[in-house]
Amino acid sequence: MGYRVAVVGATGNVGREMLDILAERSFPADEVVALASRRSQGSEVSFGDKTLKAKALEHHDFSDVDICLMSAGAAVSKEWSPKIAAAGAVVIDNSSCWRYDADVPLIVPEVNADAVTGFRKKGIIANPNCSTAPLVVALKPLHDKAKITRVVVATYQSVSGAGKEAMDELFTHRPSRSTPSTKSRRRSFPSAWPST
């Protein structure tokens, strides 16, 4: 018997990627449910060779869910993760919401999988952001051999971290190859992603 999995934020970039990875790795799921906001309800997302219709998060009964992959942002996670966990699902949150909560383990499986036992306090597991996770995977074997006492890091985050709207906006604002000169174009400022 396989798991029953819900993906919250399934219509977003990360949610779609979660569905792709579950399918690619043949995760043992008997059922996968795509959940999103009311606004995205009915949107179609791919799961392997299947197409799932997104259901509204606020109307879903989580009592039959084993694992909930949460990728709908910190505000949604703060409101919904405790409710979902209380219904019996293990919530694996991809937002920044629970990363500093002492009762929620911050897990990178290749680094500290044994710490996952701490999830029972709240039923939630957090993971670090997209730059920290691969960094600590690389640092772990180095730390094991020669204790690391300090790391100085600079990251340059991609627009994709701000979501689909920001990626669409970047695509819309990029110069076309047929544009003769930068001077002849009117400068526009992004609204979905930060500009400097």
XYZ file of C-alpha atoms in Angstrom:
196
model
C 0.000 0.000 0.000
C 1.383 3.388 -0.978
C 1.181 6.832 0.550
C -1.534 9.415 0.056
C 0.213 12.673 -0.826
C -1.095 16.229 -1.078
C 0.923 18.990 -2.754
C -0.142 22.441 -1.548
C 0.862 25.122 -4.030
C 0.738 22.604 -6.875
C 0.088 25.225 -9.562
C 3.208 27.225 -8.660
C 6.697 26.603 -10.018
C 7.953 24.676 -6.989
C 4.728 22.713 -6.601
C 4.903 21.624 -10.241
C 8.510 20.579 -9.744
C 7.514 18.569 -6.657
C 4.934 16.713 -8.743
C 7.516 16.083 -11.485
C 10.034 14.663 -9.006
C 7.443 12.447 -7.305
C 6.589 11.003 -10.728
C 10.202 10.727 -11.969
C 11.294 8.874 -8.844
C 8.224 6.630 -8.852
C 7.401 7.677 -5.306
C 5.165 4.977 -3.796
C 1.946 6.991 -3.770
C -1.480 5.461 -4.217
C -2.970 8.928 -4.521
C -1.566 12.380 -5.265
C -3.775 15.440 -4.815
C -2.922 18.853 -6.248
C -4.075 21.690 -3.998
C -3.995 25.424 -4.583
C -5.827 28.637 -3.817
C -9.479 29.107 -4.781
C -8.253 31.288 -7.642
C -6.262 28.370 -9.104
C -8.923 25.741 -8.433
C -9.547 23.712 -11.590
C -6.137 24.499 -13.098
C -4.472 21.463 -14.587
C -1.022 20.235 -13.559
C 0.996 17.279 -14.790
C 1.878 14.295 -12.664
C 3.811 11.806 -14.776
C 1.511 10.775 -17.610
C -1.569 11.987 -15.716
C -3.198 15.384 -15.534
C -4.472 16.490 -12.141
C -7.036 19.225 -11.565
C -6.118 21.462 -8.665
C -8.558 21.470 -5.777
C -9.075 24.308 -3.324
C -6.892 24.006 -0.221
C -9.547 25.410 2.093
C -12.075 22.682 1.226
C -9.783 19.652 1.356
C -10.193 16.995 4.051
C -6.671 16.071 5.192
C -7.746 13.166 7.394
C -6.871 10.747 4.594
C -3.484 12.324 3.733
C -0.207 10.750 4.878
C 2.258 13.364 3.582
C 1.635 16.978 2.665
C 4.290 18.814 0.653
C 3.722 22.490 1.406
C 4.972 25.087 -1.060
C 2.526 27.958 -0.970
C 4.535 30.541 0.962
C 5.056 31.327 4.640
C 1.666 32.936 5.298
C -0.258 29.954 3.918
C 2.027 27.540 5.735
C 1.624 29.360 9.040
C -2.158 29.098 8.797
C -2.508 25.632 7.276
C 0.453 23.447 8.349
C -0.714 23.071 11.977
C -4.263 22.238 10.819
C -2.994 19.668 8.313
C -0.662 18.103 10.890
C -3.500 17.985 13.428
C -5.516 15.983 10.876
C -2.742 13.360 10.885
C -0.524 14.200 7.915
C 3.212 14.827 8.118
C 3.782 18.301 6.658
C 7.056 18.954 4.851
C 7.237 22.711 4.476
C 9.283 24.437 1.815
C 8.669 28.009 3.024
C 10.605 30.097 5.520
C 7.785 29.856 8.081
C 9.063 27.060 10.366
C 12.838 27.252 9.833
C 13.547 28.924 13.186
C 10.944 27.095 15.254
C 12.717 25.026 17.921
C 9.940 22.403 17.802
C 10.234 21.867 14.045
C 13.284 20.007 12.728
C 15.164 21.703 9.883
C 16.192 18.775 7.700
C 18.566 18.162 4.818
C 18.417 14.359 4.485
C 22.038 13.977 3.371
C 23.205 15.969 6.402
C 20.941 15.377 9.412
C 18.269 12.816 8.541
C 18.374 11.490 12.114
C 16.939 14.801 13.382
C 13.644 14.034 11.649
C 12.413 12.264 14.782
C 11.754 15.722 16.238
C 8.851 16.282 13.841
C 6.403 14.613 16.217
C 6.102 17.738 18.379
C 4.202 19.685 15.706
C 3.940 17.207 12.817
C 5.934 19.569 10.597
C 9.349 19.217 8.974
C 11.109 22.313 7.593
C 13.798 22.506 4.970
C 16.307 25.298 4.318
C 16.197 27.534 1.286
C 17.426 26.623 -2.170
C 20.967 27.920 -1.677
C 21.535 26.543 1.830
C 20.502 22.944 1.160
C 23.106 22.146 -1.520
C 25.729 24.188 0.339
C 25.433 22.117 3.521
C 25.464 18.889 1.496
C 28.857 19.956 0.116
C 30.124 21.202 3.488
C 29.104 18.153 5.559
C 31.919 15.802 4.452
C 34.436 18.635 4.818
C 33.163 19.367 8.319
C 33.365 15.672 9.198
C 37.061 15.591 8.220
C 38.171 19.002 9.476
C 35.806 20.950 11.690
C 34.526 24.050 9.899
C 34.202 27.021 12.226
C 33.118 29.715 9.777
C 31.744 29.997 6.262
C 31.273 33.261 4.377
C 28.765 32.984 1.557
C 27.246 35.332 -1.001
C 24.268 34.107 -3.010
C 22.585 35.533 -6.055
C 19.015 34.317 -6.114
C 17.192 33.682 -9.336
C 13.946 35.379 -10.248
C 12.263 31.971 -10.178
C 12.355 32.143 -6.378
C 9.756 34.910 -6.551
C 7.330 32.640 -8.444
C 5.628 32.323 -11.790
C 4.421 35.933 -11.913
C 7.988 37.207 -11.546
C 9.291 34.801 -14.189
C 6.557 35.902 -16.597
C 7.413 39.516 -15.889
C 11.125 38.931 -16.514
C 10.320 37.233 -19.805
C 8.070 40.154 -20.814
C 10.751 42.735 -19.960
C 13.694 41.051 -21.605
C 15.054 42.737 -24.711
C 14.166 41.066 -27.976
C 16.867 40.266 -30.485
C 15.175 42.490 -33.019
C 15.341 45.575 -30.780
C 17.849 47.897 -32.482
C 19.142 49.803 -29.476
C 18.806 49.939 -25.738
C 18.506 53.723 -25.958
C 15.393 53.500 -28.113
C 13.534 51.325 -25.613
C 11.571 52.860 -22.798
C 12.753 51.600 -19.429
C 10.133 49.771 -17.400
C 10.462 48.656 -13.816
C 9.479 45.243 -12.537
C 6.668 44.936 -10.030
C 6.770 41.223 -9.158
C 10.491 40.972 -8.357
C 12.812 43.378 -6.602
C 14.859 45.810 -8.639
C 17.896 47.796 -7.608
